[in-house]
Each structure stands twice: as C-alpha cells, then as structure tokens.
Tab-separated table of C-alpha atoms and ligand atoms in Angstrom:
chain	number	residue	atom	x	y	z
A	25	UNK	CA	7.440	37.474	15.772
A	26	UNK	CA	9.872	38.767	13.257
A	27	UNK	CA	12.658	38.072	16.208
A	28	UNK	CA	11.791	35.163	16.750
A	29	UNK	CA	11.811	34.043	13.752
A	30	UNK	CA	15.392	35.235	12.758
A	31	UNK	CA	16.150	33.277	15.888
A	32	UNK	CA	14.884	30.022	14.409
A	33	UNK	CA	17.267	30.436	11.780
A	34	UNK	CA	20.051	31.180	13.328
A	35	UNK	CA	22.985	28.473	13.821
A	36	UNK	CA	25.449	29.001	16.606
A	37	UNK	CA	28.811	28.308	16.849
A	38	UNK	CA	28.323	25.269	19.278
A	39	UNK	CA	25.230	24.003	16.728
A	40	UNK	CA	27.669	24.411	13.710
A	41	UNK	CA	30.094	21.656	15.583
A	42	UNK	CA	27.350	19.321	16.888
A	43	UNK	CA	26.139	19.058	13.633
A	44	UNK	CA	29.451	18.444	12.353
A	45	UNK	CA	29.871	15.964	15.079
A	46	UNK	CA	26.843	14.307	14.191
A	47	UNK	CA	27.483	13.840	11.046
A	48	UNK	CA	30.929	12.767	11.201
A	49	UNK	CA	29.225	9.849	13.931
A	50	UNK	CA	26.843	8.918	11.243
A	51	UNK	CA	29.550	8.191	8.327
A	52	UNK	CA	31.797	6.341	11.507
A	53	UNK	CA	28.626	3.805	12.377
A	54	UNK	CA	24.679	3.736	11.585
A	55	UNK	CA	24.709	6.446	8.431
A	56	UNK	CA	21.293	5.324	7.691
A	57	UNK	CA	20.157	6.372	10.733
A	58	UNK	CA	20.781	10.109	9.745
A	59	UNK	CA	19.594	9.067	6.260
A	60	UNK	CA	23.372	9.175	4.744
A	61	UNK	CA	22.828	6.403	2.151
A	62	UNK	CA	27.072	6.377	1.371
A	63	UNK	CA	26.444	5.180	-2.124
A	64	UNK	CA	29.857	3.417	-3.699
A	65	UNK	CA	30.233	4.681	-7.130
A	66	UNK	CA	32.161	2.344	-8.255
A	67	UNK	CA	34.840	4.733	-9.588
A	68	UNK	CA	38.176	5.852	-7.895
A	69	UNK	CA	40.581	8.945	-8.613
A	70	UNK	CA	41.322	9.172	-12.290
A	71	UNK	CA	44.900	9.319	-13.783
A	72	UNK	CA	44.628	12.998	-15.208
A	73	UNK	CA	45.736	10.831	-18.543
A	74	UNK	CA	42.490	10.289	-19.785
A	75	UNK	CA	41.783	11.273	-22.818
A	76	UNK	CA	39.443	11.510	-25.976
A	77	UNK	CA	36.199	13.263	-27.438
A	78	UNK	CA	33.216	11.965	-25.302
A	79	UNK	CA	29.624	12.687	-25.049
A	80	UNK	CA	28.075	13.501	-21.896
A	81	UNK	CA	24.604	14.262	-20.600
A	82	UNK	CA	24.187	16.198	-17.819
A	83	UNK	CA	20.363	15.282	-16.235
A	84	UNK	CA	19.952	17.493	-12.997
A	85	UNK	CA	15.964	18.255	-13.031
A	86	UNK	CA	14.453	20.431	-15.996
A	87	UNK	CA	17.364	21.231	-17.549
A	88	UNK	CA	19.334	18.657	-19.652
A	89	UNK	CA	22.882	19.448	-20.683
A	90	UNK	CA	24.509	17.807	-23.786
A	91	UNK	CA	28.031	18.559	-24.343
A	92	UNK	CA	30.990	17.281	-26.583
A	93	UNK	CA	34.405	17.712	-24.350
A	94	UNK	CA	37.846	17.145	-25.571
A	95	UNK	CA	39.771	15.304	-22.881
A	96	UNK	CA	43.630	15.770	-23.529
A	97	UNK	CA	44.789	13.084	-21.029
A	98	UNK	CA	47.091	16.199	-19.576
A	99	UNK	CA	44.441	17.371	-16.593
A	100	UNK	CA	43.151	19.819	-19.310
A	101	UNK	CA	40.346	19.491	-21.218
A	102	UNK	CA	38.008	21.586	-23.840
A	103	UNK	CA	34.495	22.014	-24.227
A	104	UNK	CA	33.699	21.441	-28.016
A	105	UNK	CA	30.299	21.958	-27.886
A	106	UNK	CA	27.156	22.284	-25.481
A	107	UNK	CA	23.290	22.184	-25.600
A	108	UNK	CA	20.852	23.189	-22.994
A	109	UNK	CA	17.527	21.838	-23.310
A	110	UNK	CA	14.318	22.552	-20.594
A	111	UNK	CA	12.480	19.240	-20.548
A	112	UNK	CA	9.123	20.829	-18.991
A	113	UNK	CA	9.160	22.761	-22.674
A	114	UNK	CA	10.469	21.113	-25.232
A	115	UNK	CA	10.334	20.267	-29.123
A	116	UNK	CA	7.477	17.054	-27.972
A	117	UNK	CA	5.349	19.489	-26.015
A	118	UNK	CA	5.060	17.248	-23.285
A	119	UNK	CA	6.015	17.974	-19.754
A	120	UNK	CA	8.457	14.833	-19.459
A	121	UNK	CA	9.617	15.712	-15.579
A	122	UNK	CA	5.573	15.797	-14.534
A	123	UNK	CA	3.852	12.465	-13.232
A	124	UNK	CA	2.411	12.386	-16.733
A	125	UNK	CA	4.627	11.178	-18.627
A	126	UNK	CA	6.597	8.064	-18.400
A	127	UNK	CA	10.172	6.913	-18.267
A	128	UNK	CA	10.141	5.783	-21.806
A	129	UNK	CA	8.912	9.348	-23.142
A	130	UNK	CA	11.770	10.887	-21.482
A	131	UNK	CA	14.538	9.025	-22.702
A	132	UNK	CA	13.335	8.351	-26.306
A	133	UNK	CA	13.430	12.441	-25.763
A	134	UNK	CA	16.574	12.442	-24.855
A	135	UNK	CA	17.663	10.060	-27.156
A	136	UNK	CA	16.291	12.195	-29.994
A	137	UNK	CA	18.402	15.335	-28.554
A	138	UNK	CA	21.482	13.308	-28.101
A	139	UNK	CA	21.156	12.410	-31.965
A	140	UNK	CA	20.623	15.827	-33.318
A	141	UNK	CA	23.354	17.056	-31.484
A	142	UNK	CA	25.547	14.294	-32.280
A	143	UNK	CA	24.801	14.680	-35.796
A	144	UNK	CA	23.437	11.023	-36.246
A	145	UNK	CA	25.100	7.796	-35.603
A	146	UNK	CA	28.607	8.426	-34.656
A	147	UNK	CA	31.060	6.570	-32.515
A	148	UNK	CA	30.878	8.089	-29.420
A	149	UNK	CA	31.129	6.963	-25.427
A	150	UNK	CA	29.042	8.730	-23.994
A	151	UNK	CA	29.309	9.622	-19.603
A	152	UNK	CA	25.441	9.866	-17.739
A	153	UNK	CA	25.733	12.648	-14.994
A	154	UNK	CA	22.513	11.861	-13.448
A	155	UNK	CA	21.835	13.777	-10.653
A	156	UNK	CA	19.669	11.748	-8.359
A	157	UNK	CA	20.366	8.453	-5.721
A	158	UNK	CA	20.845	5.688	-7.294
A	159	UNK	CA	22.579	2.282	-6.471
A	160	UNK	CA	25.547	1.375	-8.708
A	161	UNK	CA	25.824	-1.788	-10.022
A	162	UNK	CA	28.964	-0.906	-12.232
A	163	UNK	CA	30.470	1.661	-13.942
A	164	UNK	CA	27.698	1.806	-16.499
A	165	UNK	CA	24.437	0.486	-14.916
A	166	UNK	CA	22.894	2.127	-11.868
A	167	UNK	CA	19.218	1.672	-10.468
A	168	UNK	CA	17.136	5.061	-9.519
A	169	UNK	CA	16.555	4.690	-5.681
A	170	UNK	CA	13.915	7.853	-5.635
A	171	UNK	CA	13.303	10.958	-7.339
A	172	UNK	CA	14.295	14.408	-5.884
A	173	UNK	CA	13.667	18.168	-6.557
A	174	UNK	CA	10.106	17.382	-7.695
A	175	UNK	CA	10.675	15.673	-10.804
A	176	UNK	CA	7.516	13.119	-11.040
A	177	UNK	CA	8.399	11.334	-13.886
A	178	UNK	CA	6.725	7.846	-13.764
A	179	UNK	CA	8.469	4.150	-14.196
A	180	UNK	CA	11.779	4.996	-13.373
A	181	UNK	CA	12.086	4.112	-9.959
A	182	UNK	CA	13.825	0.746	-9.128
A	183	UNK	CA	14.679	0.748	-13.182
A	184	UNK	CA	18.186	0.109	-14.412
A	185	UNK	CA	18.666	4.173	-15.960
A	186	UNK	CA	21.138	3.832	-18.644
A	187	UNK	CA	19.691	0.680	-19.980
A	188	UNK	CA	16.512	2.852	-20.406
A	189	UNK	CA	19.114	5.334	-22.149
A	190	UNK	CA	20.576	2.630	-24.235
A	191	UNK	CA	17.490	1.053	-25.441
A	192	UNK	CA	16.066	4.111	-26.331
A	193	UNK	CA	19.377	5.306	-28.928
A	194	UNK	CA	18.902	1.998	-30.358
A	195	UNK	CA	15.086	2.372	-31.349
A	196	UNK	CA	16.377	5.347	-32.825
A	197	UNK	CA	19.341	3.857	-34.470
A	198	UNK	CA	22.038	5.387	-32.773
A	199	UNK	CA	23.601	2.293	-31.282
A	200	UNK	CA	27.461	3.585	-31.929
A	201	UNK	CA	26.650	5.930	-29.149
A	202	UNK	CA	27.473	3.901	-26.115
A	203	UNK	CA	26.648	5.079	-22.451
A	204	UNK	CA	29.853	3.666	-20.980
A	205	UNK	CA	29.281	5.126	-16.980
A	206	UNK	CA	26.939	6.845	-15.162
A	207	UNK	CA	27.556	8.927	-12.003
A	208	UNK	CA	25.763	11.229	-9.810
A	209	UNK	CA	26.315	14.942	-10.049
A	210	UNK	CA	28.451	15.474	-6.599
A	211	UNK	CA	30.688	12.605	-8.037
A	212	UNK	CA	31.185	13.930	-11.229
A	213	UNK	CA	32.550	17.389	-9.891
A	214	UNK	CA	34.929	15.457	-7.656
A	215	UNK	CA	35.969	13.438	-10.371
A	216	UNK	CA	36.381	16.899	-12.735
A	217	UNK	CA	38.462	18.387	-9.594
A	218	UNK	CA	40.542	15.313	-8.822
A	219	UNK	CA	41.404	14.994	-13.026
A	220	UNK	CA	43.343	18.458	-12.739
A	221	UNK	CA	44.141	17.888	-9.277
A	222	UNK	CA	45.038	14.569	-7.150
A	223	UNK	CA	44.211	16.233	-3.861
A	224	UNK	CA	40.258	17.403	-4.413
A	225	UNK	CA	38.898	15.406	-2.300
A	226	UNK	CA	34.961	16.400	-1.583
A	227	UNK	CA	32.687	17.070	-4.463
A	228	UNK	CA	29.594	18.828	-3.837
A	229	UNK	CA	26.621	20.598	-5.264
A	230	UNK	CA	24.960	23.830	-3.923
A	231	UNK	CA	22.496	24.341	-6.476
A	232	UNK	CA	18.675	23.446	-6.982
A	233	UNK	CA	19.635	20.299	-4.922
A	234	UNK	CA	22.751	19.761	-2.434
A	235	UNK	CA	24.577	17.028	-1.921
A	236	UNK	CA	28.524	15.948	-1.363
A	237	UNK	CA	30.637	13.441	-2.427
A	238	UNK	CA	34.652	12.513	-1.359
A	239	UNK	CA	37.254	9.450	-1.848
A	240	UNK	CA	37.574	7.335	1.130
A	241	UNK	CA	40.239	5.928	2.955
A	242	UNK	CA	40.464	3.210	0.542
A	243	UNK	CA	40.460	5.613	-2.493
A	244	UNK	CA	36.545	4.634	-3.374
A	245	UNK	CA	34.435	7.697	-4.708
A	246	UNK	CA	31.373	8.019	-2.147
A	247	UNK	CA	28.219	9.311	-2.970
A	248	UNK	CA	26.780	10.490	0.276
A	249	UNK	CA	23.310	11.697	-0.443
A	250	UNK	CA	23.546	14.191	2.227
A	251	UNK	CA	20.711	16.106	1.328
A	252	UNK	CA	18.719	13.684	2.945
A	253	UNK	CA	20.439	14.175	6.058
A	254	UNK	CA	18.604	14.524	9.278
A	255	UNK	CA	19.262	14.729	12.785
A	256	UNK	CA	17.500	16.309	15.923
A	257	UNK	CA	20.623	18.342	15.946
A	258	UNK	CA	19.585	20.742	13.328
A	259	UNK	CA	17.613	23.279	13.844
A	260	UNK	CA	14.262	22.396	12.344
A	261	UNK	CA	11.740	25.863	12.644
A	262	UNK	CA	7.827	25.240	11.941
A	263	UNK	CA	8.450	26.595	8.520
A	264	UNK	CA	10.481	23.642	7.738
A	265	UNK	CA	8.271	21.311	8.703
A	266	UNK	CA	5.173	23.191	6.925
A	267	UNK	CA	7.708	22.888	3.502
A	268	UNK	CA	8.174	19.666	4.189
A	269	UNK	CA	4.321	18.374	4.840
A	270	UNK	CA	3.254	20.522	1.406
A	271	UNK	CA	6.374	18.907	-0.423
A	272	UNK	CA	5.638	16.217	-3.107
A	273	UNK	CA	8.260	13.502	-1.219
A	274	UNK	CA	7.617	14.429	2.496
A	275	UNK	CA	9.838	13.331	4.896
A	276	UNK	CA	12.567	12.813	2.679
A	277	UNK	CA	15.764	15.157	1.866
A	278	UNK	CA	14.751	17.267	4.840
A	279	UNK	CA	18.359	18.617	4.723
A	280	UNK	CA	18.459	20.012	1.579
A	281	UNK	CA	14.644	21.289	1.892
A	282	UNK	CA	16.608	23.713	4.330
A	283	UNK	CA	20.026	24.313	2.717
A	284	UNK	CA	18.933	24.529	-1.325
A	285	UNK	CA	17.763	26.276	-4.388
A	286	UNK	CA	14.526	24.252	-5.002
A	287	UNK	CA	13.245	25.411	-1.844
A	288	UNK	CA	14.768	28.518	-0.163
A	289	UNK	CA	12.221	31.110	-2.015
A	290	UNK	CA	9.094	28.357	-0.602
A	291	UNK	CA	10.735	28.757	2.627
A	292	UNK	CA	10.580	32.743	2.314
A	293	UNK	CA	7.315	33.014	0.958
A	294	UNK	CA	5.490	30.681	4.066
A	295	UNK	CA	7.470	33.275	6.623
A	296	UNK	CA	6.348	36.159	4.604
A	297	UNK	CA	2.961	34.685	4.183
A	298	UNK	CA	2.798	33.665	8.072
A	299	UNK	CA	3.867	37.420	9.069
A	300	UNK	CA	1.520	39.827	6.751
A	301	UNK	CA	-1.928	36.981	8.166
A	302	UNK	CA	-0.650	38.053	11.898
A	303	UNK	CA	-0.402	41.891	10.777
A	304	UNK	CA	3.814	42.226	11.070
A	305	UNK	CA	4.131	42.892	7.931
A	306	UNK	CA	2.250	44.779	4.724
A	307	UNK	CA	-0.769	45.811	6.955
A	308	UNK	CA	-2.299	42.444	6.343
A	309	UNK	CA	-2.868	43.098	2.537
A	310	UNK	CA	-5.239	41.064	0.925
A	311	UNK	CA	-3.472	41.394	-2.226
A	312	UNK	CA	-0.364	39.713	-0.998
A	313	UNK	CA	-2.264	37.275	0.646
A	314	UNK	CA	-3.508	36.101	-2.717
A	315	UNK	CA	-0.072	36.754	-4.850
A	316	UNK	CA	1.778	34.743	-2.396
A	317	UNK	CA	-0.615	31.808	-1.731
A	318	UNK	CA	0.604	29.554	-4.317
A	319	UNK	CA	3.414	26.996	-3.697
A	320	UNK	CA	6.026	27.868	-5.113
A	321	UNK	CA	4.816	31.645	-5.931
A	322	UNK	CA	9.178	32.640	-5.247
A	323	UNK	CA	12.023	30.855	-6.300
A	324	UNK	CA	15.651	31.287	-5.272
A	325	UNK	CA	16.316	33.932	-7.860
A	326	UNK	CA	13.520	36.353	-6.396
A	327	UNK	CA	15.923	35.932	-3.489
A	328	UNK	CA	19.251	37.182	-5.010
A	329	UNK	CA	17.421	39.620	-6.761
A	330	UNK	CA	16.052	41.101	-3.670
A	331	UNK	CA	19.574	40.919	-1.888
A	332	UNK	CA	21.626	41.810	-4.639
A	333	UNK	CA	19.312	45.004	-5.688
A	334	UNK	CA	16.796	45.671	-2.782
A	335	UNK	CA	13.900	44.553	-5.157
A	336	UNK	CA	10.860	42.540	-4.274
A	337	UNK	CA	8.617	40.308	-6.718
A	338	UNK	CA	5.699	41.350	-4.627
A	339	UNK	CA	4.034	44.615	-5.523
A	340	UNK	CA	0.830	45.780	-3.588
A	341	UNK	CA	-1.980	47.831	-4.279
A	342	UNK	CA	-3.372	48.615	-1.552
A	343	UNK	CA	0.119	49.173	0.508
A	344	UNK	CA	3.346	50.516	-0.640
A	345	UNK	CA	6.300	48.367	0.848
A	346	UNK	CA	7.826	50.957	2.960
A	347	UNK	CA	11.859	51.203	4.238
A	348	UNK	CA	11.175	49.342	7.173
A	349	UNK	CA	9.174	46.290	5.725
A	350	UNK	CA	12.049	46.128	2.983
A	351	UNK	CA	14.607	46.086	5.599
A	352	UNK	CA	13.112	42.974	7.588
A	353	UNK	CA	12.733	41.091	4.140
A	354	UNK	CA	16.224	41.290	3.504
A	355	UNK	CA	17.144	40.271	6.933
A	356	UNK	CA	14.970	37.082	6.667
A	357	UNK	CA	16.577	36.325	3.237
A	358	UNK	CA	20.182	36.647	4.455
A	359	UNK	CA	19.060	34.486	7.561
A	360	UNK	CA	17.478	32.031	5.976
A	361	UNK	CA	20.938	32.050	3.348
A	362	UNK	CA	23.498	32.449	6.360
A	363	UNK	CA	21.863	29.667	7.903
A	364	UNK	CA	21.978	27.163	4.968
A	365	UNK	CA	25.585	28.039	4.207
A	366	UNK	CA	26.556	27.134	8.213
A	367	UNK	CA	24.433	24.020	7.540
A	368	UNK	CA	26.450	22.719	5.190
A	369	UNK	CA	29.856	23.681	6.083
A	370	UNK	CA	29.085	21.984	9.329
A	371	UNK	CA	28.994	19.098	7.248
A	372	UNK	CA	32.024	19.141	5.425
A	373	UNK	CA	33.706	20.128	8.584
A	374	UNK	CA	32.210	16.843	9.331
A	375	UNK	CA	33.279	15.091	6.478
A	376	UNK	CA	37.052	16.158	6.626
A	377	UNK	CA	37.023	15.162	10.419
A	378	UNK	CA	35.877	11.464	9.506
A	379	UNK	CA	38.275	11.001	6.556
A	380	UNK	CA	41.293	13.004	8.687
A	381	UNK	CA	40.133	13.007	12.465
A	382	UNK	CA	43.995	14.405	13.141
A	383	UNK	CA	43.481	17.101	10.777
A	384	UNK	CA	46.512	16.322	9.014
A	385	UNK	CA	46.014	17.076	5.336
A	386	UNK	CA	45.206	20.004	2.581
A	387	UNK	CA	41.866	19.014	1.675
A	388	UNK	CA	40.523	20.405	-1.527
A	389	UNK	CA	36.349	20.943	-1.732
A	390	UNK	CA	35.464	21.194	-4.997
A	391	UNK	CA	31.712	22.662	-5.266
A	392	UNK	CA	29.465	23.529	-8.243
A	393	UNK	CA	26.055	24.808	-8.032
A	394	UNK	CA	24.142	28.238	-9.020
A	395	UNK	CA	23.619	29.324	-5.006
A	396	UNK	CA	27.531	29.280	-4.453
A	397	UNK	CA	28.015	30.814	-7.620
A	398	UNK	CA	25.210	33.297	-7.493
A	399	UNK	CA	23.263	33.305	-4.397
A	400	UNK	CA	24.787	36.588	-1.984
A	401	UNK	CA	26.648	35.866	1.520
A	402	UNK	CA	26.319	32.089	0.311
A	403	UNK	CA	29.985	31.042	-0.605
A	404	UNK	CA	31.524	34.087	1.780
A	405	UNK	CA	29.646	32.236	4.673
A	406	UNK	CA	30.188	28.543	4.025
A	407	UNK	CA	34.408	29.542	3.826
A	408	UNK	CA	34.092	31.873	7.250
A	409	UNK	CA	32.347	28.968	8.791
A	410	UNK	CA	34.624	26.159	7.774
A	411	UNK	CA	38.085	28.838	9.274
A	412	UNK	CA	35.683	28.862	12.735
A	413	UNK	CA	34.876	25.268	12.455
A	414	UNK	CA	38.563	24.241	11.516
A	415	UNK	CA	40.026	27.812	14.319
A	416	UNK	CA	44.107	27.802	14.158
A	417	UNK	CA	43.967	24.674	11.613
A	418	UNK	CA	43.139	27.513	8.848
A	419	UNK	CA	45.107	25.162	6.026
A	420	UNK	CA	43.576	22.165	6.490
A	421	UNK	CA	40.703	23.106	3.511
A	422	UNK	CA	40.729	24.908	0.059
A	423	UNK	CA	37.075	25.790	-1.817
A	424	UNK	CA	37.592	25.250	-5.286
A	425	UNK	CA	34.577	26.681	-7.564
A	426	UNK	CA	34.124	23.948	-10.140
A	427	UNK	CA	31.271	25.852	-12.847
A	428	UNK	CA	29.056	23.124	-15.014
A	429	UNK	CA	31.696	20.652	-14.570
A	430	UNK	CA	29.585	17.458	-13.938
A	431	UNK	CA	29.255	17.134	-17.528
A	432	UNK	CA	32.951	16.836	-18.076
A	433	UNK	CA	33.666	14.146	-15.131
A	434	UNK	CA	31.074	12.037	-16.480
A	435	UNK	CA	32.993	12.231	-20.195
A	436	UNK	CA	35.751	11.354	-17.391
A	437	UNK	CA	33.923	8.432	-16.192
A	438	UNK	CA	33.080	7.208	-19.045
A	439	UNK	CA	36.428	6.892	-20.504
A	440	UNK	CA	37.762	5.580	-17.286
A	441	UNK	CA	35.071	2.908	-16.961
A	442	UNK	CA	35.920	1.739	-20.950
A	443	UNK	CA	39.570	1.622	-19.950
A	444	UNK	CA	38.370	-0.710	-16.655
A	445	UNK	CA	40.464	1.937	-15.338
A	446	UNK	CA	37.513	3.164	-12.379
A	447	UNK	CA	39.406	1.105	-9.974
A	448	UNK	CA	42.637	2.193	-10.486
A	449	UNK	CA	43.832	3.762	-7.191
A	450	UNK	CA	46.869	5.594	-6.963
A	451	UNK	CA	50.526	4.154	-5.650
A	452	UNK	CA	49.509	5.235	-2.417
A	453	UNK	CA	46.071	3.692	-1.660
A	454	UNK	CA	47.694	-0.112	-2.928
B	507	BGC	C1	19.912	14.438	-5.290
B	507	BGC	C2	21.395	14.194	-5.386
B	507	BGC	C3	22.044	15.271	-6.225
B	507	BGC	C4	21.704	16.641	-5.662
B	507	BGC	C5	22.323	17.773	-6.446
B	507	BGC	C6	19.645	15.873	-4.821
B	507	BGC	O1	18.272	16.152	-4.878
B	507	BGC	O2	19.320	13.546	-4.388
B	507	BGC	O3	21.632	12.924	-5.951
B	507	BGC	O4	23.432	15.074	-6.211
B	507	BGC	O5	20.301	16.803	-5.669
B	507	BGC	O6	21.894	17.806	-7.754
C-alpha cells in the first residue's frame, strides 16, 4: 500500500512536459476548458517612476495586512509601517471569513482597521490586493467571481468589492482614503517584481493558495487563476478526489487542492488515516484513529515541522511511533511536496513556452508564498524541475523570491491607476 501510494504521487519526467504541454494548449485556445479563467487586470508594466506614500490592504484569507509603503519612483521603495490582523479573531469577536457573517460586517471591519491604522481621516490612495478571482472592470472596481481557501463569507459574490470597501470608509468617515485599484495577489507580486525590474515577467503565489500571473504579448497583466486548473493529464490519486468531495467548493481549484498550503496537511492526514484503518501503519491505533479524524486535524506547518525536525503532531498511547513508521511519514510528506513543486513548474514551463514558444528570452518568475519560502524540498524542486523541463536552455528562467510583496504592488497599482498610467506599455509593446 505504502508503495503504491508514493507511486500515485509521483510525477515523471514525460508527465512534467504533458502537463506543461497541456497547459500551454489551454492558454493558445479553449483555457476554460482546463478551467484557466485568463482574467485581464487591466494594468500593464509600471514605469519604476512611481512614486508616493500609499495605503494598501493585503486580503489573502484570515489574515489581513495593512501597510503604509513609501514608493520613491526609483524601483525602490520602503515599508513605513505594517499591521497584521486575523479576521477569524478579532477586536468584533465575530468570525468575519465564516458563512456567518456577511459582506458588510467584514468590510465595515476592515474599514475600522484601516482607520486606526491610518490615524483617522487622512489623504491617502489606498491599493486592494485581494487575493481571490474576480473580473475587472477597471483599475479600481472588480466583481468577486467565487470564494477560495474556505473563506465563507456571505454577499460578496457577484458584488462590486471595493465599492463595498469604499462605502464602508465613508459610513465611518474616512472618505479621504480612496481605494484607487484593486488587483489579485499573483498580479501584485508581478507588478512589485516588474517595478524594480522590467523583465519579471510571471508572478505567482505558493502559499495557502497558488496561482500565477505574467504580461502578455501585448504587455497586458494576466491573471490566470491557475489553481483551478484541471486536466486528465495530472495525476489525480483517490486521496485527491476524497479532499476534493469533503472540500467546502468541490470541484473547483482542483489544482491547487494538490499543489498548496490550505490543503497539503488534509492530504497527509486522509493517507495517514487510510494506512493505520488497513493496519500499515501505527498497529491500527484507535487513538490515532480518533486524533486524526477531523478535517483539517494537520495543516502545512505540521508538515515542515515533521521534515525539517523529524517531529510528528500525532502522539499515541497505546503505540510508540517507531524508526520505521517515522521514516515512511517523511517519505509521504516529501512525495506529496516533490510532487506539488513538479506540478507547478510544469506549468510555468508551460507558461514561458506560450509567451516564448522559441525560447528566446531571460524570463524572470517572481514568486511569493510561505511553502516556497518555508516549506522543505519545495523551492529546490520547482528550480531542478524547470533546468529538466527547459534541458540545455538552462538561461531561459530566473526564480526571484518576492517576500509579502503583494501589498506593495497594489500601493503600485494604485498610484498607477490615479496617474491613468495602468495602460502605459513600454516603447517596445507600441
Ligand atoms: C485564488 C487566487 C489567489 C491564490 C493565491 C487562490 O485560491 O483563487 O486568486 O491568487 O489563491 O492567494
């Protein structure tokens, strides 16, 4: 069983480059039929001359980032200031991301934050990194497709987000803050890349959620959604599909059920779970049974922690985890890591095929997220993938590690979309 199982997660050579192919074929014709939903974002490469103090918010799932950032209109900025806050517990004691509470609680919430930490009604832009699909209808007003990673919030779907942010400052009297642009997440960290660098040219996130971004061959800023990617090509194991049927938005972002942090430790715990009920593993302790029936009984972290220092959330008393047992757990955890990293590097690989298929240029990848930062064999993989994907080519690609920089390319935004200068492409895209 426990072979087999590694087997299911392992992705070959020749799967890494039909699921490139695929991919690439789905941005070429049909995207929708792989789910891609190629969102325009209505913004193109910034100058690097931007510049001013701008507010952003940074909304990813239960954590909401306020910062101030200095832009110096020089590719260099500074972060003035910056406030985490954990919407699930916060100063209202209300659980704003569950399906109890409703669109306006959250952003009068927010609006309350935003005003504390502005200091009151000051004149301030402020960019929206929101990290979710949503249609663009210009720089500043977007409309929420679906939620993702979980969040339940109601009456938000199909509504127009930062009017919802905007009416909510102004019942609180903070109408000199104005929400000037909202982008998605993957976009932001492409713009943040391309404002110190003209040649980033794929954003993505490999965090709680995963998704990528990149400029097209008319210079627009594409928001690909590709965690909802799927394809018979990949290589879909009965754990997946269990994850998938117990998930809150079945059927949907079936790619990035595999390849991210909101769901790698529920993958782990229905393999462990599946192996000690058929006796491979922790002589079919009752104990664990019960410790690991919950959903959601391990996150991500319980997986770095057990790669990065051999420990296990799980302790039994009725069996002590011996050498061997310990041994197969970290083998599942780097497989089920190894193969999420060759997931999406296959995709990239597709990516930089579609937008060079003659392999011509230096193409940066500029990625953010807590599993490339933190997450064992994770970044190591996705680069030794991408040299095997791209063989003798080795200079085509460059991984830049962008850290909490959505915030700052939606200050970008924002300033760009005040200037009406999202459009602007450079000489050569005229
Ligand atoms: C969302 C994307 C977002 C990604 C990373 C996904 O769940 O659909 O819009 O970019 O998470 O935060």
């Amino acid at each position: 069983m426990y072979r087999s199982i590694i087997k299911s997660l392992t992705v070959s050579p020749a799967m890494v480059s039909s699921v490139a192919s695929v991919f690439k074929s789905a941005l070429l014709s049909r995207p929708d039929s792989c789910g891609l939903k190629l969102l325009d974002s209505c913004f193109s490469y910034p100058t690097g001359q931007e510049n001013g103090e701008v507010l952003a918010l940074d909304f990813g799932g239960t954590n909401l980032r306020i910062i101030l950032v200095r832009l110096n209109g020089n590719r260099t900025y500074d972060l003035l200031k910056e406030q985490i806050i954990n919407l699930n517990e916060n100063r209202s004691g209300i659980n704003l991301t569950a399906a109890s509470s409703s669109g306006e609680q959250l952003f009068d919430y927010i609006a309350y934050e935003i005003g504390e930490f502005a200091g009151g009604n000051m004149d301030y832009l402020l960019g929206h990194c929101f990290s979710f699909p949503f249609r663009q209808l210009s720089p500043k007003s977007a409309i929420l497709l679906e939620w993702t990673k979980e969040i339940r919030t109601r009456m938000v779907v199909d509504r127009e987000i930062n009017n919802m942010l905007t009416v909510a400052l102004q019942k609180r009297g903070l109408d000199r803050i104005k929400p000037t642009a909202i982008v998605n997440d993957a976009v932001a960290t492409l713009l943040a890349a391309a404002y110190r660098s003209q040649s980033a040219d794929l954003g993505s996130i490999c965090g709680t959620g995963h998704n990528t971004s990149f400029f097209d061959k008319s210079g627009h800023l594409i928001n690909i959604e590709s965690g909802n990617f799927f394809n018979n090509v990949l290589p879909v194991n009965q754990y997946d599909v269990l994850l998938d049927d117990n998930s809150t938005n079945s059927l949907h972002q079936r790619f990035e059920k595999m390849v991210s942090g909101a769901y790698l430790g529920e993958l782990f715990r229905l393999i462990i779970l599946d192996m000690v009920r058929c006796g491979h593993i922790f002589a079919e302790s009752v104990d664990v049974v019960d410790s690991l029936s919950n959903r959601n009984a391990l996150d991500s972290k319980n997986i770095s922690v057990l790669l990065q220092k051999g420990d296990f959330i799980i302790r039994t008393r009725s069996h002590t985890i011996n050498a061997r047992e310990k041994i197969m757990l970290k083998n599942l955890a780097i497989a089920m890591v190894v193969r999420a990293a060759r997931l999406i590097a296959a995709t990239y690989a597709g990516i930089i095929d579609y937008i060079d298929p003659n392999q011509l240029g230096n193409h940066i990848i500029a990625i953010d997220g807590s599993l490339y930062e933190q997450m064992p064999y994770f970044a190591q993989t996705i680069n030794d993938t991408l040299h095997e994907a791209f063989g003798h080519k080795r200079g085509i690609f460059e991984i830049q590690f962008e850290k909490d920089t959505s915030g700052v390319g939606a200050a970008i935004a924002a300033i760009m979309a005040k200037e009406n200068l999202h459009r602007n492409y450079p000489p050569h895209f005229r």
